[in-house]
Amino acid sequence: MIDMKQAVQTAVTSVESLYPQAKDIRLEEIEPYGDLHWSVVLSFKSGEPTTLAAVMGAESRLFKRLEIDKSTGTLEALKVWKQ
């Protein structure tokens, strides 16, 4: 069984692998997801901000929810996180 810290490390490593342009990766949420998974939400910047975001002074971040298997520590799912 992996603990919470190991689940976060797996999630960060997975995002870095799947999104090589990811910068400023932040942990947003972590919680048990059923008996078998950790649900980890990460946000990150992915390159240049959009024109609208730049005009409004906002930063453009992507939010992803990753499901990490508690027993093996492997990434099982990656989804867009809906706030």
C-alpha positions as protocol buffer text, in pm:
chain_id: "A"
residue {
  index: 1
  type: MET
  ca { x: 0 y: 0 z: 0 }
}
residue {
  index: 2
  type: ILE
  ca { x: 122 y: 348 z: -82 }
}
residue {
  index: 3
  type: ASP
  ca { x: 63 y: 644 z: 145 }
}
residue {
  index: 4
  type: MET
  ca { x: -58 y: 993 z: 59 }
}
residue {
  index: 5
  type: LYS
  ca { x: 290 y: 1135 z: -3 }
}
residue {
  index: 6
  type: GLN
  ca { x: 377 y: 854 z: -245 }
}
residue {
  index: 7
  type: ALA
  ca { x: 49 y: 908 z: -432 }
}
residue {
  index: 8
  type: VAL
  ca { x: 132 y: 1277 z: -477 }
}
residue {
  index: 9
  type: GLN
  ca { x: 483 y: 1193 z: -603 }
}
residue {
  index: 10
  type: THR
  ca { x: 338 y: 946 z: -855 }
}
residue {
  index: 11
  type: ALA
  ca { x: 88 y: 1209 z: -972 }
}
residue {
  index: 12
  type: VAL
  ca { x: 357 y: 1477 z: -1016 }
}
residue {
  index: 13
  type: THR
  ca { x: 586 y: 1236 z: -1202 }
}
residue {
  index: 14
  type: SER
  ca { x: 295 y: 1134 z: -1427 }
}
residue {
  index: 15
  type: VAL
  ca { x: 207 y: 1496 z: -1512 }
}
residue {
  index: 16
  type: GLU
  ca { x: 572 y: 1574 z: -1589 }
}
residue {
  index: 17
  type: SER
  ca { x: 583 y: 1273 z: -1821 }
}
residue {
  index: 18
  type: LEU
  ca { x: 252 y: 1337 z: -1997 }
}
residue {
  index: 19
  type: TYR
  ca { x: 290 y: 1716 z: -2016 }
}
residue {
  index: 20
  type: PRO
  ca { x: 660 y: 1794 z: -2073 }
}
residue {
  index: 21
  type: GLN
  ca { x: 578 y: 2168 z: -2099 }
}
residue {
  index: 22
  type: ALA
  ca { x: 417 y: 2170 z: -1749 }
}
residue {
  index: 23
  type: LYS
  ca { x: 552 y: 2438 z: -1517 }
}
residue {
  index: 24
  type: ASP
  ca { x: 472 y: 2539 z: -1160 }
}
residue {
  index: 25
  type: ILE
  ca { x: 294 y: 2214 z: -1066 }
}
residue {
  index: 26
  type: ARG
  ca { x: 77 y: 2259 z: -754 }
}
residue {
  index: 27
  type: LEU
  ca { x: -109 y: 2016 z: -535 }
}
residue {
  index: 28
  type: GLU
  ca { x: -472 y: 2126 z: -508 }
}
residue {
  index: 29
  type: GLU
  ca { x: -646 y: 1827 z: -343 }
}
residue {
  index: 30
  type: ILE
  ca { x: -587 y: 1471 z: -231 }
}
residue {
  index: 31
  type: GLU
  ca { x: -835 y: 1225 z: -86 }
}
residue {
  index: 32
  type: PRO
  ca { x: -911 y: 853 z: -78 }
}
residue {
  index: 33
  type: TYR
  ca { x: -1124 y: 752 z: -376 }
}
residue {
  index: 34
  type: GLY
  ca { x: -1309 y: 439 z: -274 }
}
residue {
  index: 35
  type: ASP
  ca { x: -1106 y: 164 z: -110 }
}
residue {
  index: 36
  type: LEU
  ca { x: -862 y: 117 z: -398 }
}
residue {
  index: 37
  type: HIS
  ca { x: -745 y: 460 z: -517 }
}
residue {
  index: 38
  type: TRP
  ca { x: -612 y: 800 z: -422 }
}
residue {
  index: 39
  type: SER
  ca { x: -766 y: 1097 z: -603 }
}
residue {
  index: 40
  type: VAL
  ca { x: -500 y: 1366 z: -655 }
}
residue {
  index: 41
  type: VAL
  ca { x: -578 y: 1704 z: -815 }
}
residue {
  index: 42
  type: LEU
  ca { x: -283 y: 1896 z: -958 }
}
residue {
  index: 43
  type: SER
  ca { x: -274 y: 2226 z: -1141 }
}
residue {
  index: 44
  type: PHE
  ca { x: 1 y: 2355 z: -1367 }
}
residue {
  index: 45
  type: LYS
  ca { x: 87 y: 2612 z: -1628 }
}
residue {
  index: 46
  type: SER
  ca { x: 142 y: 2483 z: -1977 }
}
residue {
  index: 47
  type: GLY
  ca { x: 326 y: 2740 z: -2180 }
}
residue {
  index: 48
  type: GLU
  ca { x: 223 y: 3091 z: -2272 }
}
residue {
  index: 49
  type: PRO
  ca { x: -103 y: 3236 z: -2136 }
}
residue {
  index: 50
  type: THR
  ca { x: -391 y: 3287 z: -2376 }
}
residue {
  index: 51
  type: THR
  ca { x: -443 y: 3638 z: -2509 }
}
residue {
  index: 52
  type: LEU
  ca { x: -756 y: 3689 z: -2298 }
}
residue {
  index: 53
  type: ALA
  ca { x: -578 y: 3569 z: -1983 }
}
residue {
  index: 54
  type: ALA
  ca { x: -284 y: 3800 z: -2053 }
}
residue {
  index: 55
  type: VAL
  ca { x: -514 y: 4101 z: -2106 }
}
residue {
  index: 56
  type: MET
  ca { x: -704 y: 4031 z: -1784 }
}
residue {
  index: 57
  type: GLY
  ca { x: -385 y: 3963 z: -1588 }
}
residue {
  index: 58
  type: ALA
  ca { x: -492 y: 3610 z: -1500 }
}
residue {
  index: 59
  type: GLU
  ca { x: -269 y: 3309 z: -1514 }
}
residue {
  index: 60
  type: SER
  ca { x: -381 y: 3020 z: -1729 }
}
residue {
  index: 61
  type: ARG
  ca { x: -367 y: 2690 z: -1538 }
}
residue {
  index: 62
  type: LEU
  ca { x: -480 y: 2340 z: -1624 }
}
residue {
  index: 63
  type: PHE
  ca { x: -641 y: 2128 z: -1351 }
}
residue {
  index: 64
  type: LYS
  ca { x: -618 y: 1748 z: -1368 }
}
residue {
  index: 65
  type: ARG
  ca { x: -753 y: 1476 z: -1138 }
}
residue {
  index: 66
  type: LEU
  ca { x: -536 y: 1167 z: -1126 }
}
residue {
  index: 67
  type: GLU
  ca { x: -645 y: 835 z: -980 }
}
residue {
  index: 68
  type: ILE
  ca { x: -355 y: 643 z: -827 }
}
residue {
  index: 69
  type: ASP
  ca { x: -392 y: 274 z: -733 }
}
residue {
  index: 70
  type: LYS
  ca { x: -331 y: 238 z: -357 }
}
residue {
  index: 71
  type: SER
  ca { x: -179 y: -110 z: -381 }
}
residue {
  index: 72
  type: THR
  ca { x: 53 y: -69 z: -682 }
}
residue {
  index: 73
  type: GLY
  ca { x: 112 y: 308 z: -693 }
}
residue {
  index: 74
  type: THR
  ca { x: 34 y: 322 z: -1065 }
}
residue {
  index: 75
  type: LEU
  ca { x: -165 y: 586 z: -1249 }
}
residue {
  index: 76
  type: GLU
  ca { x: -507 y: 444 z: -1337 }
}
residue {
  index: 77
  type: ALA
  ca { x: -688 y: 751 z: -1475 }
}
residue {
  index: 78
  type: LEU
  ca { x: -633 y: 1114 z: -1569 }
}
residue {
  index: 79
  type: LYS
  ca { x: -935 y: 1343 z: -1601 }
}
residue {
  index: 80
  type: VAL
  ca { x: -1013 y: 1712 z: -1634 }
}
residue {
  index: 81
  type: TRP
  ca { x: -1099 y: 1844 z: -1289 }
}
residue {
  index: 82
  type: LYS
  ca { x: -1430 y: 2025 z: -1269 }
}
residue {
  index: 83
  type: GLN
  ca { x: -1448 y: 2282 z: -990 }
}
